[in-house]
Short mmCIF file of C-alpha atoms in Angstrom, two decimals:
data_model
loop_
_atom_site.label_atom_id
_atom_site.label_comp_id
_atom_site.label_asym_id
_atom_site.label_seq_id
_atom_site.Cartn_x
_atom_site.Cartn_y
_atom_site.Cartn_z
CA MET L 7 91.98 117.28 85.14
CA PHE L 8 92.71 115.10 88.16
CA ASP L 9 94.51 112.55 86.02
CA SER L 10 98.22 112.32 86.69
CA TYR L 11 98.57 109.11 84.74
CA GLN L 12 98.20 110.28 81.14
CA GLU L 13 101.92 110.56 80.48
CA ASN L 14 104.72 108.12 81.18
CA THR L 15 108.28 107.38 80.12
CA LEU L 16 107.54 104.58 77.64
CA ARG L 17 109.21 105.09 74.24
CA TYR L 18 108.88 102.70 71.32
CA PHE L 19 111.08 102.71 68.22
CA PRO L 20 109.14 100.55 65.76
CA GLU L 21 111.88 100.70 63.12
CA LYS L 22 114.08 98.56 65.40
CA CYS L 23 111.39 95.93 66.06
CA ILE L 24 112.19 92.40 64.89
CA ASN L 25 108.66 91.17 65.58
CA CYS L 26 109.62 88.56 68.18
CA ARG L 27 106.40 89.35 70.11
CA ARG L 28 108.04 89.21 73.51
CA CYS L 29 106.60 92.60 74.48
CA THR L 30 103.08 91.41 73.76
CA GLN L 31 103.70 88.41 76.03
CA VAL L 32 105.16 90.23 79.00
CA CYS L 33 103.02 93.38 79.21
CA PRO L 34 100.39 92.96 81.93
CA HIS L 35 98.24 95.78 80.53
CA GLY L 36 98.04 95.02 76.82
CA VAL L 37 100.09 98.09 75.89
CA PHE L 38 101.60 96.28 72.90
CA ALA L 39 99.71 94.18 70.38
CA GLU L 40 100.92 91.85 67.66
CA GLY L 41 101.15 93.51 64.27
CA LYS L 42 101.86 92.20 60.80
CA ASP L 43 105.53 93.14 60.57
CA ARG L 44 106.18 94.62 63.97
CA ALA L 45 104.65 95.08 67.39
CA GLU L 46 102.15 97.89 67.68
CA LEU L 47 101.90 100.32 70.55
CA VAL L 48 98.16 100.29 71.10
CA GLN L 49 97.62 101.43 74.71
CA PRO L 50 100.49 103.75 75.70
CA SER L 51 98.55 105.31 78.59
CA GLY L 52 98.05 101.87 80.15
CA CYS L 53 101.78 101.57 80.83
CA MET L 54 102.69 101.21 84.50
CA GLU L 55 106.45 101.41 83.81
CA CYS L 56 107.23 97.92 85.11
CA GLY L 57 110.00 97.63 82.53
CA ALA L 58 109.27 94.06 81.43
CA CYS L 59 108.97 94.92 77.72
CA ALA L 60 112.21 96.88 77.54
CA LEU L 61 114.16 94.24 79.44
CA ASN L 62 112.85 91.46 77.22
CA CYS L 63 113.25 93.27 73.90
CA PRO L 64 116.34 91.80 72.23
CA ALA L 65 116.36 94.60 69.65
CA LEU L 66 116.36 97.46 72.18
CA ALA L 67 113.30 98.90 70.47
CA ILE L 68 111.63 99.88 73.75
CA GLU L 69 112.77 102.28 76.43
CA VAL L 70 111.10 102.99 79.74
CA GLN L 71 112.27 104.36 83.05
CA SER L 72 111.02 101.50 85.13
CA GLY L 73 110.17 101.75 88.77
CA VAL L 74 107.39 100.98 91.13
CA GLY L 75 104.78 103.66 91.68
CA CYS L 76 104.66 103.46 95.44
CA ALA L 77 103.85 106.79 97.08
CA SER L 78 104.87 105.86 100.61
CA ALA L 79 108.34 104.78 99.50
CA MET L 80 108.84 107.91 97.42
CA ILE L 81 107.57 110.25 100.13
CA SER L 82 109.74 108.68 102.81
CA ALA L 83 112.75 108.87 100.48
CA ALA L 84 112.02 112.53 99.85
CA LEU L 85 111.65 113.21 103.58
CA ARG L 86 114.99 111.55 104.29
CA GLY L 87 116.58 113.68 101.60
CA LYS L 88 117.12 110.78 99.25
CA ASP L 89 116.42 110.49 95.57
CA MET L 90 112.77 109.68 94.95
CA ASP L 91 113.63 107.70 91.85
CA SER L 92 116.10 105.36 93.42
CA CYS L 93 114.06 104.27 96.42
CA GLU L 94 112.91 100.71 96.51
CA CYS L 95 109.47 99.52 97.12
CA SER L 96 107.02 97.06 95.89
CA CYS L 97 103.49 96.34 95.06
CA GLY L 98 100.81 94.01 96.25
CA GLY L 99 100.94 91.64 99.11
CA SER L 100 104.50 92.11 100.15
CA GLU L 101 104.59 95.84 100.46
CA SER L 102 106.02 96.08 103.90
CA THR L 103 108.53 93.34 103.32
CA CYS L 104 109.98 95.27 100.44
CA CYS L 105 109.79 98.74 101.89
CA GLY L 106 111.46 97.63 105.08
CA SER L 107 114.04 95.58 103.32
CA GLU L 108 116.86 96.66 105.61
CA THR L 109 115.53 94.33 108.24
CA HIS L 110 115.53 91.37 105.93
CA GLU L 111 118.80 89.61 105.76
CA GLU L 112 119.15 86.85 103.31
CA ILE L 113 117.65 83.62 104.38
CA CYS L 114 120.54 81.36 105.08
CA SER L 115 120.52 78.03 106.75
CA CYS L 116 123.96 78.74 108.16
CA GLY L 117 122.32 80.85 110.81
CA ALA L 118 124.84 83.06 112.58
CA ASP L 119 127.27 83.27 109.69
CA LYS L 120 125.16 85.61 107.69
CA LYS L 121 125.17 88.35 110.26
CA GLU L 122 128.92 88.52 110.33
CA GLN L 123 128.98 88.83 106.61
CA LYS L 124 126.65 91.75 106.50
CA MET B 15 104.74 77.49 108.81
CA THR B 16 107.33 76.43 106.35
CA ILE B 17 107.04 74.02 103.62
CA PRO B 18 107.43 70.48 102.58
CA ALA B 19 111.12 71.02 102.09
CA THR B 20 112.65 68.56 104.43
CA GLU B 21 115.86 67.70 102.70
CA ASN B 22 119.18 69.42 102.60
CA THR B 23 118.70 73.11 101.94
CA GLN B 24 122.23 74.28 102.41
CA GLN B 25 122.57 75.25 98.79
CA SER B 26 120.53 78.34 99.34
CA CYS B 27 123.17 79.95 101.45
CA CYS B 28 126.36 78.70 100.01
CA ASP B 29 125.54 79.50 96.45
CA GLU B 30 128.53 80.51 94.45
CA GLY B 31 126.68 83.50 93.05
CA ARG B 32 127.28 85.56 96.14
CA LYS B 33 130.86 84.55 96.74
CA LYS B 34 130.86 84.72 100.47
CA PRO B 35 133.94 82.93 101.66
CA ALA B 36 133.08 83.24 105.32
CA CYS B 37 130.14 80.89 105.00
CA SER B 38 131.14 77.84 106.90
CA CYS B 39 128.50 75.36 105.93
CA SER B 40 129.53 72.59 103.62
CA VAL B 41 129.27 73.48 99.98
CA ASN B 42 127.57 70.85 97.97
CA THR B 43 129.83 70.56 95.00
CA ASP B 44 127.84 67.83 93.32
CA SER B 45 125.64 70.01 91.19
CA LYS B 46 123.03 67.31 90.61
CA SER B 47 122.64 66.89 94.31
CA VAL B 48 119.38 67.76 95.91
CA ILE B 49 115.92 67.64 94.49
CA HIS B 50 113.22 68.38 97.03
CA THR B 51 109.81 66.79 96.88
CA THR B 52 106.50 68.58 97.12
CA THR B 53 102.85 67.83 96.49
CA ASP B 54 99.87 69.59 94.94
CA PHE B 55 97.98 69.37 98.22
CA ILE B 56 97.46 72.56 100.24
CA THR B 57 97.22 71.61 103.88
CA PHE B 58 95.40 73.43 106.65
CA GLU B 59 98.80 74.51 107.92
CA ASN B 60 99.54 76.06 104.51
CA ARG B 61 96.27 77.96 104.57
CA TRP B 62 96.91 79.21 108.08
CA ASP B 63 100.32 80.41 106.87
CA HIS B 64 98.62 82.28 104.00
CA PHE B 65 96.20 83.90 106.44
CA LEU B 66 99.03 85.10 108.68
CA ALA B 67 100.92 86.41 105.64
CA ARG B 68 97.89 88.47 104.63
CA TRP B 69 97.77 90.04 108.07
CA GLY B 70 101.45 90.82 108.05
CA ILE B 71 102.26 88.50 110.92
CA ASN B 72 105.85 87.26 110.83
CA ARG B 73 106.15 89.11 107.54
CA SER B 74 109.49 87.70 106.53
CA GLY B 75 108.80 84.17 107.69
CA HIS B 76 106.65 82.88 104.84
CA ILE B 77 109.48 81.21 103.08
CA VAL B 78 110.10 78.13 100.97
CA ALA B 79 113.61 76.72 100.74
CA PRO B 80 114.99 77.71 97.31
CA GLY B 81 116.00 74.92 94.96
CA LEU B 82 114.57 72.34 92.61
CA TYR B 83 111.36 70.52 93.52
CA ARG B 84 109.76 67.42 92.13
CA LEU B 85 105.95 67.59 91.85
CA GLY B 86 104.30 64.23 91.21
CA ASN B 87 106.49 61.84 89.23
CA PRO B 88 108.28 63.99 86.64
CA THR B 89 110.50 62.52 83.95
CA ALA B 90 113.32 64.07 81.92
CA ASP B 91 110.69 65.43 79.51
CA SER B 92 108.47 67.05 82.14
CA PRO B 93 107.98 70.81 82.13
CA VAL B 94 109.93 73.06 84.47
CA PHE B 95 108.27 75.99 86.22
CA ALA B 96 110.02 78.78 88.08
CA SER B 97 108.59 80.35 91.23
CA ALA B 98 109.48 82.64 94.11
CA ASN B 99 110.33 81.34 97.57
CA TYR B 100 107.27 83.04 99.10
CA THR B 101 104.74 80.52 100.38
CA LEU B 102 101.77 82.26 98.70
CA SER B 103 103.54 82.15 95.30
CA PHE B 104 104.83 78.61 95.59
CA ASP B 105 101.57 77.21 96.94
CA ALA B 106 99.51 78.92 94.21
CA LEU B 107 101.73 77.25 91.62
CA ARG B 108 101.71 73.73 93.04
CA GLU B 109 97.98 73.91 93.68
CA ALA B 110 97.37 75.02 90.08
CA LEU B 111 99.52 72.14 88.80
CA ALA B 112 97.40 69.50 90.55
CA GLY B 113 97.79 66.19 88.77
CA ILE B 114 100.62 67.44 86.53
CA ASP B 115 104.08 65.91 86.83
CA ALA B 116 106.60 68.71 86.76
CA TYR B 117 109.71 70.28 88.22
CA ILE B 118 109.50 73.55 90.12
CA LEU B 119 112.59 75.72 90.36
CA VAL B 120 112.22 77.96 93.40
CA LEU B 121 114.38 81.07 93.17
CA ASP B 122 115.71 82.79 96.27
CA THR B 123 113.59 85.96 96.31
CA LYS B 124 113.99 86.50 100.06
CA GLY B 125 110.43 85.44 100.75
CA ILE B 126 108.92 88.02 98.41
CA ASN B 127 106.29 87.34 95.75
CA VAL B 128 107.16 87.07 92.07
CA TRP B 129 106.05 90.49 90.85
CA CYS B 130 107.57 92.49 93.68
CA ALA B 131 110.75 90.46 93.55
CA ALA B 132 110.95 91.00 89.79
CA GLY B 133 110.58 94.74 90.38
CA LYS B 134 113.51 94.60 92.77
CA GLY B 135 115.48 92.27 90.52
CA THR B 136 115.71 89.39 93.00
CA PHE B 137 113.42 87.36 90.76
CA GLY B 138 115.79 88.15 87.96
CA THR B 139 118.12 87.04 85.22
CA ASP B 140 121.10 86.50 87.54
CA GLU B 141 119.22 84.49 90.15
CA LEU B 142 117.49 82.39 87.50
CA VAL B 143 120.75 81.55 85.71
CA ARG B 144 122.42 80.86 89.05
CA SER B 145 119.61 78.53 90.14
CA ILE B 146 119.60 76.65 86.84
CA LYS B 147 123.31 76.00 87.24
CA ALA B 148 123.30 75.36 91.00
CA THR B 149 120.56 72.74 90.78
CA GLY B 150 122.07 71.03 87.75
CA LEU B 151 118.80 71.42 85.90
CA SER B 152 120.36 70.62 82.52
CA GLY B 153 121.19 67.16 83.85
CA VAL B 154 117.70 66.61 85.22
CA VAL B 155 115.66 67.37 82.09
CA THR B 156 116.57 66.76 78.48
CA HIS B 157 114.67 69.73 77.03
CA ARG B 158 115.80 73.33 77.47
CA ARG B 159 112.62 75.23 78.27
CA ILE B 160 111.59 76.84 81.51
CA ILE B 161 108.16 78.34 82.12
CA LEU B 162 108.16 81.56 84.13
CA PRO B 163 105.19 83.42 85.54
CA GLN B 164 104.56 86.39 83.26
CA LEU B 165 104.91 88.78 86.18
CA GLY B 166 108.52 87.67 86.58
CA ALA B 167 109.32 89.47 83.33
CA PRO B 168 110.19 92.89 84.87
CA GLY B 169 113.25 91.20 86.39
CA VAL B 170 114.16 88.67 83.74
CA SER B 171 115.66 89.22 80.33
CA ALA B 172 114.67 86.11 78.38
CA HIS B 173 117.34 86.46 75.71
CA GLU B 174 120.02 86.95 78.37
CA VAL B 175 118.91 83.80 80.19
CA LEU B 176 119.13 81.87 76.92
CA ARG B 177 122.61 83.22 76.25
CA GLN B 178 123.90 82.51 79.76
CA SER B 179 122.22 79.19 80.54
CA GLY B 180 120.99 77.69 77.29
CA PHE B 181 117.44 77.62 78.65
CA MET B 182 114.63 79.15 76.64
CA VAL B 183 112.32 81.22 78.81
CA GLU B 184 108.65 80.82 78.13
CA TYR B 185 106.33 83.29 79.84
CA GLY B 186 103.23 81.58 81.14
CA PRO B 187 100.03 83.34 82.18
CA VAL B 188 99.80 86.02 84.89
CA ARG B 189 97.75 83.78 87.20
CA ALA B 190 98.87 80.30 88.15
CA LYS B 191 95.30 79.01 87.95
CA ASP B 192 95.35 79.53 84.17
CA LEU B 193 98.30 77.16 83.80
CA PRO B 194 96.35 73.98 82.96
CA ALA B 195 94.61 75.82 80.11
CA TYR B 196 97.87 77.41 79.03
CA LEU B 197 99.72 74.10 78.96
CA SER B 198 97.36 72.59 76.40
CA THR B 199 98.45 75.07 73.72
CA HIS B 200 101.41 76.96 75.22
CA THR B 201 99.80 80.19 74.16
CA ALA B 202 98.09 82.57 76.54
CA THR B 203 94.95 84.47 75.69
CA ARG B 204 94.90 88.22 76.12
CA GLU B 205 92.80 87.68 79.21
CA MET B 206 95.45 85.39 80.73
CA ARG B 207 98.12 88.00 79.98
CA THR B 208 96.30 90.90 81.63
CA VAL B 209 96.57 91.87 85.26
CA ARG B 210 93.31 92.64 86.98
CA PHE B 211 92.53 94.34 90.25
CA THR B 212 89.19 92.93 91.26
CA LEU B 213 87.22 93.61 94.40
CA SER B 214 88.57 90.46 96.02
CA ASN B 215 92.13 91.33 94.92
CA ARG B 216 91.70 94.69 96.63
CA LEU B 217 89.94 93.43 99.74
CA VAL B 218 92.63 90.86 100.43
CA LEU B 219 95.07 93.78 100.77
CA THR B 220 93.02 95.74 103.29
CA PRO B 221 94.22 93.91 106.42
CA ILE B 222 97.82 94.85 105.73
CA GLU B 223 96.86 98.46 104.95
CA LEU B 224 95.10 98.62 108.30
CA VAL B 225 97.85 96.84 110.24
CA HIS B 226 100.38 99.39 108.92
CA VAL B 227 98.61 102.32 110.55
CA LEU B 228 97.06 100.62 113.58
CA LEU B 229 99.55 101.72 116.24
CA PRO B 230 99.67 105.42 115.32
CA LEU B 231 95.89 105.36 114.96
CA ILE B 232 95.38 104.00 118.47
CA ALA B 233 97.79 106.59 119.89
CA VAL B 234 96.06 109.49 118.11
CA ALA B 235 92.59 108.23 119.02
CA VAL B 236 93.48 107.95 122.71
CA VAL B 237 94.99 111.45 122.77
CA LEU B 238 91.97 112.89 120.96
CA TYR B 239 89.63 111.11 123.34
CA PHE B 240 91.15 112.88 126.33
CA LEU B 241 91.60 116.24 124.63
CA ALA B 242 88.41 116.52 122.61
CA GLY B 243 86.14 113.63 123.51
CA LEU B 244 84.78 110.45 122.06
CA VAL B 245 83.43 111.92 118.83
CA ALA B 246 86.83 113.38 117.88
CA ALA B 247 88.48 110.01 118.57
CA LEU B 248 85.85 108.33 116.41
CA GLY B 249 86.62 110.87 113.70
CA ALA B 250 90.25 109.75 113.60
CA VAL B 251 89.23 106.10 113.41
CA THR B 252 86.70 106.87 110.67
CA ALA B 253 89.18 108.81 108.52
CA VAL B 254 91.71 105.98 108.75
CA LEU B 255 89.19 103.21 108.08
CA ALA B 256 87.94 105.20 105.09
CA GLY B 257 91.47 105.36 103.69
CA THR B 258 92.53 101.79 104.39
CA VAL B 259 89.37 99.72 103.98
CA LEU B 260 86.62 101.71 102.28
CA PHE B 261 88.96 103.25 99.70
CA PRO B 262 90.37 99.95 98.36
CA ALA B 263 86.87 98.49 98.27
CA LEU B 264 85.34 101.43 96.38
CA LEU B 265 88.40 102.36 94.27
CA PRO B 266 86.89 102.05 90.77
CA ILE B 267 83.61 103.78 91.56
CA ILE B 268 84.92 106.90 93.29
CA PRO B 269 84.99 109.78 90.77
CA THR B 270 88.23 111.17 89.25
CA LYS B 271 91.32 109.23 88.24
CA ASP B 272 93.89 110.38 90.79
CA PHE B 273 94.08 108.46 94.03
CA SER B 274 94.48 111.65 96.07
CA THR B 275 91.35 113.28 94.68
CA LYS B 276 89.41 110.07 95.17
CA GLY B 277 90.66 110.10 98.76
CA PHE B 278 89.64 113.72 99.27
CA ILE B 279 86.14 112.96 97.98
CA LEU B 280 85.77 109.93 100.25
CA GLY B 281 87.26 111.85 103.18
CA ILE B 282 84.78 114.72 102.78
CA ILE B 283 81.88 112.27 102.65
CA VAL B 284 82.88 110.54 105.88
CA ALA B 285 83.66 113.89 107.55
CA LEU B 286 80.17 115.30 106.90
CA PRO B 287 78.41 113.39 109.71
CA PHE B 288 81.00 114.71 112.15
CA SER B 289 80.47 118.29 110.97
CA ALA B 290 76.74 117.75 111.29
CA PHE B 291 77.18 116.42 114.81
CA PHE B 292 79.17 119.47 115.88
CA ALA B 293 76.68 121.78 114.18
CA LEU B 294 73.55 120.28 115.68
CA VAL B 295 74.30 118.18 118.73
CA SER B 296 77.42 119.50 120.40
CA GLY B 297 75.73 122.48 122.05
CA LEU B 298 78.26 124.95 120.67
CA SER B 299 77.16 128.26 119.22
CA GLY B 300 78.57 131.26 117.37
CA ILE B 301 82.20 131.15 116.31
CA GLY B 302 82.72 127.93 118.26
CA GLN B 303 80.05 126.18 116.27
CA ILE B 304 81.45 127.40 112.96
CA LEU B 305 84.94 126.20 113.90
CA ALA B 306 83.62 122.84 115.03
CA VAL B 307 81.87 122.38 111.69
CA ILE B 308 84.94 123.33 109.64
CA ILE B 309 87.54 121.36 111.57
CA PRO B 310 86.46 117.80 110.59
CA LEU B 311 86.28 118.91 106.95
CA LEU B 312 89.85 120.19 107.14
CA VAL B 313 91.41 117.39 109.15
CA MET B 314 89.74 114.17 108.01
CA PRO B 315 89.92 114.40 104.18
CA PRO B 316 93.71 114.83 104.00
CA VAL B 317 94.21 111.79 106.24
CA THR B 318 92.00 109.67 104.01
CA ALA B 319 93.57 111.15 100.87
CA TYR B 320 97.09 110.43 102.09
CA LEU B 321 96.24 106.81 102.86
CA ALA B 322 94.53 106.58 99.47
CA LEU B 323 97.65 107.91 97.77
CA ASN B 324 99.74 105.33 99.59
CA PHE B 325 97.53 102.59 98.20
CA THR B 326 99.15 103.25 94.80
CA GLY B 327 101.99 101.00 95.94
CA SER B 328 99.58 98.10 96.25
CA THR B 329 97.77 98.52 92.97
CA THR B 330 98.58 96.78 89.74
CA PHE B 331 98.53 99.73 87.39
CA THR B 332 99.93 103.01 88.73
CA SER B 333 103.11 104.22 87.04
CA ARG B 334 105.95 105.85 88.91
CA THR B 335 105.69 108.94 86.74
CA GLY B 336 102.03 109.37 87.62
CA VAL B 337 102.47 108.75 91.34
CA LYS B 338 105.28 111.27 91.47
CA LYS B 339 103.05 113.81 89.77
CA GLU B 340 100.34 113.10 92.35
CA ILE B 341 102.77 113.60 95.22
CA PHE B 342 103.84 117.02 93.95
CA ARG B 343 100.28 118.05 93.17
CA TYR B 344 98.41 116.95 96.25
CA VAL B 345 100.70 116.39 99.23
CA PRO B 346 101.14 120.18 99.72
CA VAL B 347 97.34 120.54 99.77
CA MET B 348 97.06 117.75 102.34
CA VAL B 349 99.70 119.34 104.56
CA LEU B 350 98.07 122.76 104.30
CA MET B 351 94.57 121.46 105.13
CA ILE B 352 95.59 119.41 108.12
CA SER B 353 97.83 122.18 109.47
CA VAL B 354 95.07 124.78 109.29
CA GLY B 355 92.66 122.25 110.79
CA ILE B 356 94.92 121.52 113.73
CA VAL B 357 95.55 125.23 114.38
CA LEU B 358 91.81 125.86 114.36
CA ALA B 359 91.22 122.90 116.67
CA ILE B 360 93.77 124.23 119.13
CA ALA B 361 92.13 127.66 118.87
CA LEU B 362 88.72 126.15 119.54
CA GLY B 363 90.04 124.24 122.54
CA THR B 364 91.65 127.38 123.92
CA PHE B 365 88.46 129.41 123.43
CA ARG B 366 86.47 126.81 125.31
CA LEU B 367 89.03 126.66 128.07
CA ILE B 368 88.94 130.39 128.66
CA GLY B 369 85.18 130.47 128.23
CA VAL B 370 84.94 132.58 125.07
CA VAL B 371 82.63 130.13 123.35
#
């Protein structure tokens, strides 16, 4: 009750694991732990779907639909009739920079050139 | 407000990775060209820049020139660290490396911090490989290791970087301040690998949460002041402050797991004094009094709950799946409550105008 965070999209296929331990290094929530022959999925509900483990698994033993859990970005995407899953956002200190990314052209020392290229 | 980068920074725009022929600035074809110099000293100007960044002032202007930096007096054997070109990220790294001779490779993340940029892919495999090549890093150091912040991992595929650049990615600790301890063994403890969300982590985010909603809040408060009086205007301010300041501060101790329900609980608590005021002090009676008691309880909690739900984007642990579930579960309730509340408020206003209550 009142817990929407029990399930997530993380899937682990231990039979593919080559025990390189990358997942245990990159996970910021201790979801994977080192095991004897292969990594062990010890905290599946702690997964925040950042995608670091899947991207860094050379054996493709981990799958996750990664994305940032930012309500304001998803709601505004839904209101504009866009796909909630494809909207971009971000976490932490730079929230507004990310969410309003249209206004942020690349930082280029060539000045005016960049605008023409847009 | 910018950084110690004083030398040629043209590389950042003319990088071959983007293939933009129209760029007219001179391309530096000598790949071993520019190495910037930086220090481990954080100046007052740096700290002022950090303060402004936290308040969202000149949001996109807290930028370091991308490229390779020399910290101290590094040799060909010195470690290489990667960072984002956001002043808060870069300064945290060089401050943590005080007294250590090293190279810092600043990726072009468009002035966004490491974790967010990794989530968007700008702190990513392609940009890292591009930067390694563009700066001629393999000619600067003899080893082939590069230490990345752990939170860069959502954008970087270590085995792909190795394949494309020959550099072995090593993921350092989450927090730059743990680097000196990490460097002694090159292994991170579980504690160093885990993201936290402490009271100070949360409080440092409250200014930006508040700044985001300040203008609409002022507009609503002024309108309410003229339509319904000072107490109603204060109610709007209270509901918003509860959602943007009190909620982040009290996050772990408010009951329930979902952000929306936590927000509802907090919203009801801060609405109670307003209901009490209308019940006891306002001088209303009968149906008018009942309406005046109900209205704050219908209008304030959804505002606080909505702001609380939006704080998910700033936390370090909410998954997209869970946030989506929250949106579908609770946003309809919020809309219903505030709609009924507004209708009742208009009804109450009309009753008073025509003298029914």
